[in-house]
mmCIF file of C-alpha atoms in Angstrom:
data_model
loop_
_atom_site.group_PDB
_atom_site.id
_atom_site.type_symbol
_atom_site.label_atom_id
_atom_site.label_comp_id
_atom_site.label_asym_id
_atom_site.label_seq_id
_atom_site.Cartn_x
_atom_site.Cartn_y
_atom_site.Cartn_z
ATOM 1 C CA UNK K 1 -27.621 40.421 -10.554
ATOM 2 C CA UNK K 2 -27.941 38.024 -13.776
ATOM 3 C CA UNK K 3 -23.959 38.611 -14.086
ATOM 4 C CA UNK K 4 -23.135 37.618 -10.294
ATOM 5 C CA UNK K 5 -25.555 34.857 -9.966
ATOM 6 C CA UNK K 6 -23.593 33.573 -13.505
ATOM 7 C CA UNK K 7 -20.340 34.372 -12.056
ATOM 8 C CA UNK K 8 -21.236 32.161 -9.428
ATOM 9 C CA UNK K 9 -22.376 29.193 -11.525
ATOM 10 C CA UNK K 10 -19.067 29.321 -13.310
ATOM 11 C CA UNK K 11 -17.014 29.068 -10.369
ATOM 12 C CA UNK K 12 -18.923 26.027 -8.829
ATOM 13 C CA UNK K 13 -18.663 23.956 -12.677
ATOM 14 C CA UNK K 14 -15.321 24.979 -12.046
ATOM 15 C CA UNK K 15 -14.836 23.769 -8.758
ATOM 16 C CA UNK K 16 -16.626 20.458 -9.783
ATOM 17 C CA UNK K 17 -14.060 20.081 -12.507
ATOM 18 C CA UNK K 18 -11.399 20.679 -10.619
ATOM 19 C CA UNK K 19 -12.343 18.097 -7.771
ATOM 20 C CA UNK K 20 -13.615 15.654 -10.523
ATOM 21 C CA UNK K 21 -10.171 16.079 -12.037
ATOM 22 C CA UNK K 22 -8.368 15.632 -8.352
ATOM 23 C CA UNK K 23 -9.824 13.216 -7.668
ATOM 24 C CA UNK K 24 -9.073 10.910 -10.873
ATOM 25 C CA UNK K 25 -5.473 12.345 -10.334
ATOM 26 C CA UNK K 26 -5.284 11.296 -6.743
ATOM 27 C CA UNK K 27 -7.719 8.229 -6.951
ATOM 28 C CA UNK K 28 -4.845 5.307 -7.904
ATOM 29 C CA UNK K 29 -2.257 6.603 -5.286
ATOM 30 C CA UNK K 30 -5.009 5.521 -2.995
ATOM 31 C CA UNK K 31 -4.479 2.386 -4.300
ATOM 32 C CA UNK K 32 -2.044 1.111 -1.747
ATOM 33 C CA UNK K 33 -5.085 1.388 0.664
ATOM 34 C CA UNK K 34 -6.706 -2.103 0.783
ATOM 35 C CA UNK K 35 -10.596 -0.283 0.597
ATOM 36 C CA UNK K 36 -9.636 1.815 -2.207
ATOM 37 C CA UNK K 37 -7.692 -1.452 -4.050
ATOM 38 C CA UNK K 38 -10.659 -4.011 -3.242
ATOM 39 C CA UNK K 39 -12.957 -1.233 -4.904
ATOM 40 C CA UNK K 40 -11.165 0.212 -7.703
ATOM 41 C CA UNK K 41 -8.537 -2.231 -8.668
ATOM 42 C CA UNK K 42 -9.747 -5.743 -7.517
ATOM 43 C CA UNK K 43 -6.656 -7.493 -9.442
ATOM 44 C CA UNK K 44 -4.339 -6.110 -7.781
ATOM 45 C CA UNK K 45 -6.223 -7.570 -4.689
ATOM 46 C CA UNK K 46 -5.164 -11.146 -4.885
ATOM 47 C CA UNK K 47 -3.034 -12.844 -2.701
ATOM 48 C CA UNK K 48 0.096 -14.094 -4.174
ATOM 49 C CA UNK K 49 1.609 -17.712 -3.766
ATOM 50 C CA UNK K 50 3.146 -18.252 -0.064
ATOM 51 C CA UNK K 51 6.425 -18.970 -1.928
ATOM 52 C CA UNK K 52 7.061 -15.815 -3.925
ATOM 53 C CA UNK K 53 7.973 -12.517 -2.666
ATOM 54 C CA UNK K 54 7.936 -9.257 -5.268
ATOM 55 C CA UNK K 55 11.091 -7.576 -5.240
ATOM 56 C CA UNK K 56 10.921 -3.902 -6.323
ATOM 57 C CA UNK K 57 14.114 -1.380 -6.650
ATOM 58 C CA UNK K 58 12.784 2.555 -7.310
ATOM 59 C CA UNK K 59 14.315 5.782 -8.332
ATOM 60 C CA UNK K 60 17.196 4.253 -10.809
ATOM 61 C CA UNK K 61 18.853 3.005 -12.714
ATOM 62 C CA UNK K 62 22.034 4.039 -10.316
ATOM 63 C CA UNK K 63 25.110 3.410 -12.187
ATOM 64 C CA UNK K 64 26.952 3.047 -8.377
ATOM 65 C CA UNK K 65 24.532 0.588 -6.926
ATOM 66 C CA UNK K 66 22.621 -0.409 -9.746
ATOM 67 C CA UNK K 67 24.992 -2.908 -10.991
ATOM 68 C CA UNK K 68 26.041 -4.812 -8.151
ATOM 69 C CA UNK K 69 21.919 -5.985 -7.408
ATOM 70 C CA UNK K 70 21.950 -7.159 -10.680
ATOM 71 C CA UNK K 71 25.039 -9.304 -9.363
ATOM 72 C CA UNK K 72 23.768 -10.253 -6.382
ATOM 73 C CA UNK K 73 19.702 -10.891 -8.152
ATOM 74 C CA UNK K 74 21.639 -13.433 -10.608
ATOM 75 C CA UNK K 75 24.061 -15.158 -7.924
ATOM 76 C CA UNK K 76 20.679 -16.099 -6.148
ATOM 77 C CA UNK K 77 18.639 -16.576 -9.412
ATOM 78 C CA UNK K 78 15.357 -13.716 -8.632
ATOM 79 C CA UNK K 79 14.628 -11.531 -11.102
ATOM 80 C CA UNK K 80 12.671 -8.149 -9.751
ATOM 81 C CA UNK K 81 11.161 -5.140 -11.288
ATOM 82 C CA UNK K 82 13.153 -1.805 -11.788
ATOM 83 C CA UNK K 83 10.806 1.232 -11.193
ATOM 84 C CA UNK K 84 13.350 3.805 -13.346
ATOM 85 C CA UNK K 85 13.264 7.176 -13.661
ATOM 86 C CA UNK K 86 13.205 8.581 -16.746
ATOM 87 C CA UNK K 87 15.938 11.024 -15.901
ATOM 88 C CA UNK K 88 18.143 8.478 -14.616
ATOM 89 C CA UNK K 89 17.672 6.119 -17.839
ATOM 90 C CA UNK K 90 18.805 8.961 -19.615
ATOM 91 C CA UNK K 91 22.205 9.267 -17.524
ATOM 92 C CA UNK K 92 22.777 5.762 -17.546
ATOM 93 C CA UNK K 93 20.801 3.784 -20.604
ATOM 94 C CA UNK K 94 23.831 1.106 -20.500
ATOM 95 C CA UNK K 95 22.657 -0.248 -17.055
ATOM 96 C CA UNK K 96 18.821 0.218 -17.412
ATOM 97 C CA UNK K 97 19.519 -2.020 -20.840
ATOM 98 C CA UNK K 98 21.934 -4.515 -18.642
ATOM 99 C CA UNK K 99 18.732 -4.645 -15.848
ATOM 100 C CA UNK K 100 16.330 -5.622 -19.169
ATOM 101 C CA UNK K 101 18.696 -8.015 -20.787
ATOM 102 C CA UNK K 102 18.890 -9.937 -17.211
ATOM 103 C CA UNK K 103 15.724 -10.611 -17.639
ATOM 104 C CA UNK K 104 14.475 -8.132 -14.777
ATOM 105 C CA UNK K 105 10.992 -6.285 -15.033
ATOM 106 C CA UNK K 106 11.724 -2.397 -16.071
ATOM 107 C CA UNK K 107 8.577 0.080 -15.192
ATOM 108 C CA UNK K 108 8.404 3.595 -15.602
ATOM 109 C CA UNK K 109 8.434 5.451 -12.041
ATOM 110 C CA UNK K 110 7.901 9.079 -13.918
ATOM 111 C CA UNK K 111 10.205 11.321 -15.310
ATOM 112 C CA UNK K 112 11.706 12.650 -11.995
ATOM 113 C CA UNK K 113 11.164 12.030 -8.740
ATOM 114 C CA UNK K 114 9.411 14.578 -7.008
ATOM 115 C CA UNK K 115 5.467 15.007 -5.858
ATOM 116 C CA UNK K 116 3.396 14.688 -8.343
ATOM 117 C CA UNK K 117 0.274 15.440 -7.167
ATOM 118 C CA UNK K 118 1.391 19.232 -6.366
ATOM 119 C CA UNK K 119 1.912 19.922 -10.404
ATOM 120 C CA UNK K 120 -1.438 17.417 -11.937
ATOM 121 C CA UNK K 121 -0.418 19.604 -15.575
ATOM 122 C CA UNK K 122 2.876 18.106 -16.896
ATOM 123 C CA UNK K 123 2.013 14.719 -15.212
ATOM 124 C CA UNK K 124 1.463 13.165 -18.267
ATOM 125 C CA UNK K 125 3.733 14.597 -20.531
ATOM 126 C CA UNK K 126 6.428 14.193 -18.077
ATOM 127 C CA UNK K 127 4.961 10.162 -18.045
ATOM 128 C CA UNK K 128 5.186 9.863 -21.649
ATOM 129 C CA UNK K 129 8.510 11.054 -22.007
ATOM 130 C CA UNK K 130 9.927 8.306 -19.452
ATOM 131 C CA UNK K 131 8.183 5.650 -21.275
ATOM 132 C CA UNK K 132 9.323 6.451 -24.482
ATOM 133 C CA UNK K 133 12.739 6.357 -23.106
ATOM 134 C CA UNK K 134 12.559 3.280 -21.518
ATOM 135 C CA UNK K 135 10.999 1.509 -24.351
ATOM 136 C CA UNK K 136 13.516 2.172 -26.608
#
């Protein structure tokens, strides 16, 4: 009986951890929810000036498309952020270098693009990796 009533215990410290660690996994994709950003991120709650507008590009650098928005971004004088993919920096570094040196914001949007939150494990390697790539 002592075994299965300690079999028990395990599992549910177990299951704790696991939600605990869910839930810190999943918490700042809830982010884009205004409750969850008022609560957990209030500075990312401010309104920002009626005259500026954040322009975002994700999933590149794409050496087809890439380089004519950085064209188009200078010809009208914006700058925006690049959310780049670690695998993509790697296959093109010349225009993820081209978006920094034009003065344009460059963030790290993971390693590859796929769902995350299915595979918590290799979620941070796979983060560190792209960063080191792109800060280089």
């Amino acid at each position: 009986m002592g075994r299965m009533a300690g079999a028990r215990g395990v599992r549910r410290m177990l299951g704790a951890g696991l939600s605990t660690a869910a839930a810190a996994h999943i918490l700042p994709a809830g982010t884009w929810l205004p409750p969850v950003r008022r609560v957990c991120a209030p500075s990312l709650c401010g309104p920002g000036a009626a005259d500026h507008l954040a322009l975002t590009f994700d999933d590149g650098p794409d050496a087809a498309s890439t380089p004519y928005f950085l064209d188009a971004l200078d010809r009208v004088g914006v700058r925006a952020t690049f959310f780049c993919v670690g695998e993509q920096v790697r296959s093109h570094p010349r225009v993820a270098r081209a978006a920094a040196e034009r003065g344009h914001e460059i963030a790290c949007h993971g390693w590859r693009h796929r769902n995350q939150l299915l595979r918590p494990g290799p979620v941070g390697a796979e983060l560190r990796a792209a960063r080191d790539l792109i800060t280089v």
